[in-house]
Amino acid sequence: MTIIEEPTAPQLSLGIPAARTLATTTKTRPQMRGITPRWLLTQLPWVDVPAGSYRVNRRLTYTLGDGKLSFYTTGTRVHVVPAELTELALLRDFTDDTALGALAEAFEQREYDPGTTLHTEGTPLDTLILVAHGKLTRHRTGPYGNDTALATATDGDHLGADLLTRTDATWDHTARAATRVTALVLPAATYTRLNGRL
């Protein structure tokens, strides 16, 4: 008797071991060490410690010459980057880092709620304002007594730079907080004291 084997059809489904592998999950140990790719975790030697402390290194980056001031925060305190004060026209070519540092530390941090008027047109210019966060709207009285909107000041802008060159200047516009504003303010008396004119 002759047995004829029929050709086998190609397998169109997974085998039992392959199906079992896909149906079950494979547990791996947690690898949340930062947000590091898994392939890198396998290359680096890690030491597990039950407790300890660590330090986060922060890198301060800023761009000079872009017309905007840069700030950094320490807790709730906002600071202007001293070198960024050269964005102000009077200090454009100023290179004394010690003096810039002293000037940067002289600014006072102030918070303004939306709708608050920071200064009014025609009043003495008595502060230099650096906008760290938020938006200010600037207005001026038009030729017919109406309120004319000017440009908006946002993060990194400044108002009142004439304080650094003149003692008799007045505000040529009214500034109001359009959002919650965090600003660094340099009073005229503080600048006069730093400049040695007392």
CSV table of C-alpha atoms in Angstrom, one decimal:
chain,number,residue,atom,x,y,z
A,1,MET,CA,0.0,0.0,0.0
A,2,THR,CA,1.3,3.4,-0.9
A,3,ILE,CA,0.8,6.4,1.3
A,4,ILE,CA,0.7,9.7,-0.5
A,5,GLU,CA,1.5,12.7,1.6
A,6,GLU,CA,-0.5,15.8,0.9
A,7,PRO,CA,1.5,19.0,0.7
A,8,THR,CA,1.2,20.9,3.9
A,9,ALA,CA,-0.4,24.3,3.7
A,10,PRO,CA,1.7,27.3,5.0
A,11,GLN,CA,0.8,28.1,8.6
A,12,LEU,CA,-1.3,31.2,8.8
A,13,SER,CA,-1.5,31.5,12.6
A,14,LEU,CA,0.9,31.6,15.5
A,15,GLY,CA,2.1,28.5,17.2
A,16,ILE,CA,1.1,27.9,20.8
A,17,PRO,CA,4.4,29.1,22.4
A,18,ALA,CA,4.3,32.3,20.3
A,19,ALA,CA,0.7,33.0,21.1
A,20,ARG,CA,1.4,32.4,24.8
A,21,THR,CA,4.3,34.9,24.7
A,22,LEU,CA,2.2,37.6,23.1
A,23,ALA,CA,-0.8,37.0,25.5
A,24,THR,CA,1.2,37.4,28.7
A,25,THR,CA,3.0,40.5,29.9
A,26,THR,CA,6.7,40.5,30.7
A,27,LYS,CA,7.5,42.2,33.9
A,28,THR,CA,10.7,44.2,34.1
A,29,ARG,CA,12.2,46.0,37.1
A,30,PRO,CA,11.3,49.7,37.3
A,31,GLN,CA,13.7,51.8,35.3
A,32,MET,CA,12.5,55.4,36.0
A,33,ARG,CA,15.9,56.7,36.6
A,34,GLY,CA,15.2,60.1,35.3
A,35,ILE,CA,13.8,60.0,31.8
A,36,THR,CA,16.6,58.0,30.4
A,37,PRO,CA,16.1,55.7,27.4
A,38,ARG,CA,16.2,52.0,28.4
A,39,TRP,CA,19.1,51.2,26.1
A,40,LEU,CA,21.2,53.8,27.9
A,41,LEU,CA,20.2,52.4,31.3
A,42,THR,CA,21.6,49.0,30.3
A,43,GLN,CA,24.9,50.7,29.4
A,44,LEU,CA,25.4,52.7,32.6
A,45,PRO,CA,26.4,51.3,36.0
A,46,TRP,CA,23.7,52.1,38.5
A,47,VAL,CA,24.1,51.7,42.3
A,48,ASP,CA,20.9,51.3,44.4
A,49,VAL,CA,21.0,53.2,47.6
A,50,PRO,CA,18.3,53.0,50.3
A,51,ALA,CA,18.5,56.8,51.0
A,52,GLY,CA,20.6,59.8,50.1
A,53,SER,CA,20.6,63.3,48.8
A,54,TYR,CA,21.3,64.7,45.4
A,55,ARG,CA,21.9,68.0,43.7
A,56,VAL,CA,20.2,69.3,40.6
A,57,ASN,CA,22.5,71.3,38.4
A,58,ARG,CA,20.8,74.1,36.7
A,59,ARG,CA,22.2,75.9,33.6
A,60,LEU,CA,21.5,79.5,33.1
A,61,THR,CA,21.2,80.5,29.5
A,62,TYR,CA,20.4,83.9,28.0
A,63,THR,CA,20.9,85.7,24.7
A,64,LEU,CA,22.6,89.1,24.6
A,65,GLY,CA,21.5,91.6,22.0
A,66,ASP,CA,17.9,90.4,21.5
A,67,GLY,CA,16.4,93.5,23.1
A,68,LYS,CA,14.8,91.4,25.9
A,69,LEU,CA,16.0,91.0,29.5
A,70,SER,CA,16.4,87.5,31.0
A,71,PHE,CA,15.5,86.5,34.6
A,72,TYR,CA,16.0,83.6,36.9
A,73,THR,CA,14.3,82.6,40.1
A,74,THR,CA,15.5,81.3,43.4
A,75,GLY,CA,12.5,80.1,45.3
A,76,THR,CA,9.9,82.9,45.0
A,77,ARG,CA,12.5,85.6,44.4
A,78,VAL,CA,13.0,86.8,40.8
A,79,HIS,CA,16.4,88.2,39.8
A,80,VAL,CA,17.5,89.9,36.6
A,81,VAL,CA,20.7,88.4,35.0
A,82,PRO,CA,23.2,91.2,35.6
A,83,ALA,CA,24.8,90.9,32.1
A,84,GLU,CA,21.3,91.3,30.6
A,85,LEU,CA,21.1,94.9,31.9
A,86,THR,CA,23.3,95.8,28.9
A,87,GLU,CA,20.0,95.6,26.9
A,88,LEU,CA,19.2,99.0,28.3
A,89,ALA,CA,20.4,101.7,25.9
A,90,LEU,CA,22.6,103.6,28.5
A,91,LEU,CA,24.3,100.4,29.6
A,92,ARG,CA,24.8,98.9,26.1
A,93,ASP,CA,28.6,98.9,26.1
A,94,PHE,CA,29.0,98.8,29.9
A,95,THR,CA,31.5,96.0,30.9
A,96,ASP,CA,31.9,96.3,34.7
A,97,ASP,CA,30.4,93.1,36.0
A,98,THR,CA,30.6,94.1,39.6
A,99,ALA,CA,28.6,97.3,39.0
A,100,LEU,CA,26.1,95.4,36.9
A,101,GLY,CA,25.7,92.8,39.7
A,102,ALA,CA,25.2,95.6,42.3
A,103,LEU,CA,22.6,97.2,40.1
A,104,ALA,CA,20.8,93.9,39.5
A,105,GLU,CA,20.5,93.3,43.2
A,106,ALA,CA,19.1,96.7,43.9
A,107,PHE,CA,15.8,95.9,42.0
A,108,GLU,CA,12.8,95.3,44.2
A,109,GLN,CA,10.3,92.6,43.3
A,110,ARG,CA,6.7,93.8,43.0
A,111,GLU,CA,3.5,91.9,42.1
A,112,TYR,CA,0.5,93.7,40.4
A,113,ASP,CA,-3.0,92.4,40.0
A,114,PRO,CA,-4.8,92.8,36.6
A,115,GLY,CA,-6.2,96.3,36.2
A,116,THR,CA,-3.6,97.9,38.5
A,117,THR,CA,-2.1,101.2,37.3
A,118,LEU,CA,1.7,101.2,37.6
A,119,HIS,CA,2.2,104.8,36.7
A,120,THR,CA,0.2,107.6,35.1
A,121,GLU,CA,1.1,109.8,32.1
A,122,GLY,CA,2.6,113.2,33.2
A,123,THR,CA,3.8,112.1,36.6
A,124,PRO,CA,7.5,112.2,37.5
A,125,LEU,CA,9.5,109.2,36.2
A,126,ASP,CA,10.7,107.8,39.5
A,127,THR,CA,11.2,104.0,38.7
A,128,LEU,CA,12.8,101.8,36.2
A,129,ILE,CA,10.5,98.8,35.6
A,130,LEU,CA,11.6,95.4,34.3
A,131,VAL,CA,8.7,93.1,33.3
A,132,ALA,CA,9.7,89.6,34.5
A,133,HIS,CA,6.3,88.0,33.9
A,134,GLY,CA,3.0,89.2,32.6
A,135,LYS,CA,1.6,91.8,30.3
A,136,LEU,CA,1.3,95.6,30.6
A,137,THR,CA,-0.8,97.8,28.4
A,138,ARG,CA,0.4,101.3,27.7
A,139,HIS,CA,-1.9,104.2,27.0
A,140,ARG,CA,-1.6,107.8,26.1
A,141,THR,CA,-4.0,110.6,25.9
A,142,GLY,CA,-4.9,111.3,22.3
A,143,PRO,CA,-5.2,114.7,20.5
A,144,TYR,CA,-9.0,114.8,21.3
A,145,GLY,CA,-8.6,113.7,25.0
A,146,ASN,CA,-9.4,110.0,24.2
A,147,ASP,CA,-7.3,107.1,25.5
A,148,THR,CA,-5.0,105.8,22.8
A,149,ALA,CA,-3.5,102.3,23.1
A,150,LEU,CA,0.2,102.0,22.5
A,151,ALA,CA,2.4,98.9,22.4
A,152,THR,CA,2.1,96.1,25.0
A,153,ALA,CA,5.0,95.3,27.3
A,154,THR,CA,5.5,91.6,28.0
A,155,ASP,CA,8.2,89.3,29.6
A,156,GLY,CA,11.7,90.8,29.2
A,157,ASP,CA,10.5,94.4,28.3
A,158,HIS,CA,11.4,97.4,30.4
A,159,LEU,CA,9.8,100.8,31.0
A,160,GLY,CA,11.4,104.0,32.3
A,161,ALA,CA,15.0,103.7,31.1
A,162,ASP,CA,15.2,107.5,31.0
A,163,LEU,CA,15.6,107.3,34.8
A,164,LEU,CA,19.3,106.4,34.2
A,165,THR,CA,20.0,109.6,32.3
A,166,ARG,CA,17.6,112.3,33.5
A,167,THR,CA,16.3,113.5,36.8
A,168,ASP,CA,13.5,115.6,35.5
A,169,ALA,CA,11.8,113.1,33.2
A,170,THR,CA,8.1,112.4,33.3
A,171,TRP,CA,6.1,109.3,32.1
A,172,ASP,CA,4.9,109.8,28.6
A,173,HIS,CA,2.3,107.1,29.0
A,174,THR,CA,0.1,105.3,31.5
A,175,ALA,CA,0.8,101.6,32.2
A,176,ARG,CA,-1.8,99.1,33.5
A,177,ALA,CA,-1.4,95.5,34.3
A,178,ALA,CA,-3.4,93.4,31.8
A,179,THR,CA,-2.6,90.2,33.6
A,180,ARG,CA,-1.0,89.4,36.9
A,181,VAL,CA,2.5,91.0,36.6
A,182,THR,CA,5.7,90.2,38.4
A,183,ALA,CA,8.1,93.2,37.9
A,184,LEU,CA,11.5,94.2,39.2
A,185,VAL,CA,11.5,97.9,40.1
A,186,LEU,CA,14.4,100.2,40.6
A,187,PRO,CA,13.4,103.4,42.6
A,188,ALA,CA,15.1,106.6,41.6
A,189,ALA,CA,16.5,107.1,45.1
A,190,THR,CA,18.2,103.7,45.0
A,191,TYR,CA,19.7,104.4,41.6
A,192,THR,CA,21.0,107.8,42.8
A,193,ARG,CA,22.6,106.2,45.8
A,194,LEU,CA,24.3,103.5,43.7
A,195,ASN,CA,25.4,106.1,41.2
A,196,GLY,CA,27.1,108.1,44.0
A,197,ARG,CA,25.1,111.3,43.5
A,198,LEU,CA,23.9,111.7,47.1
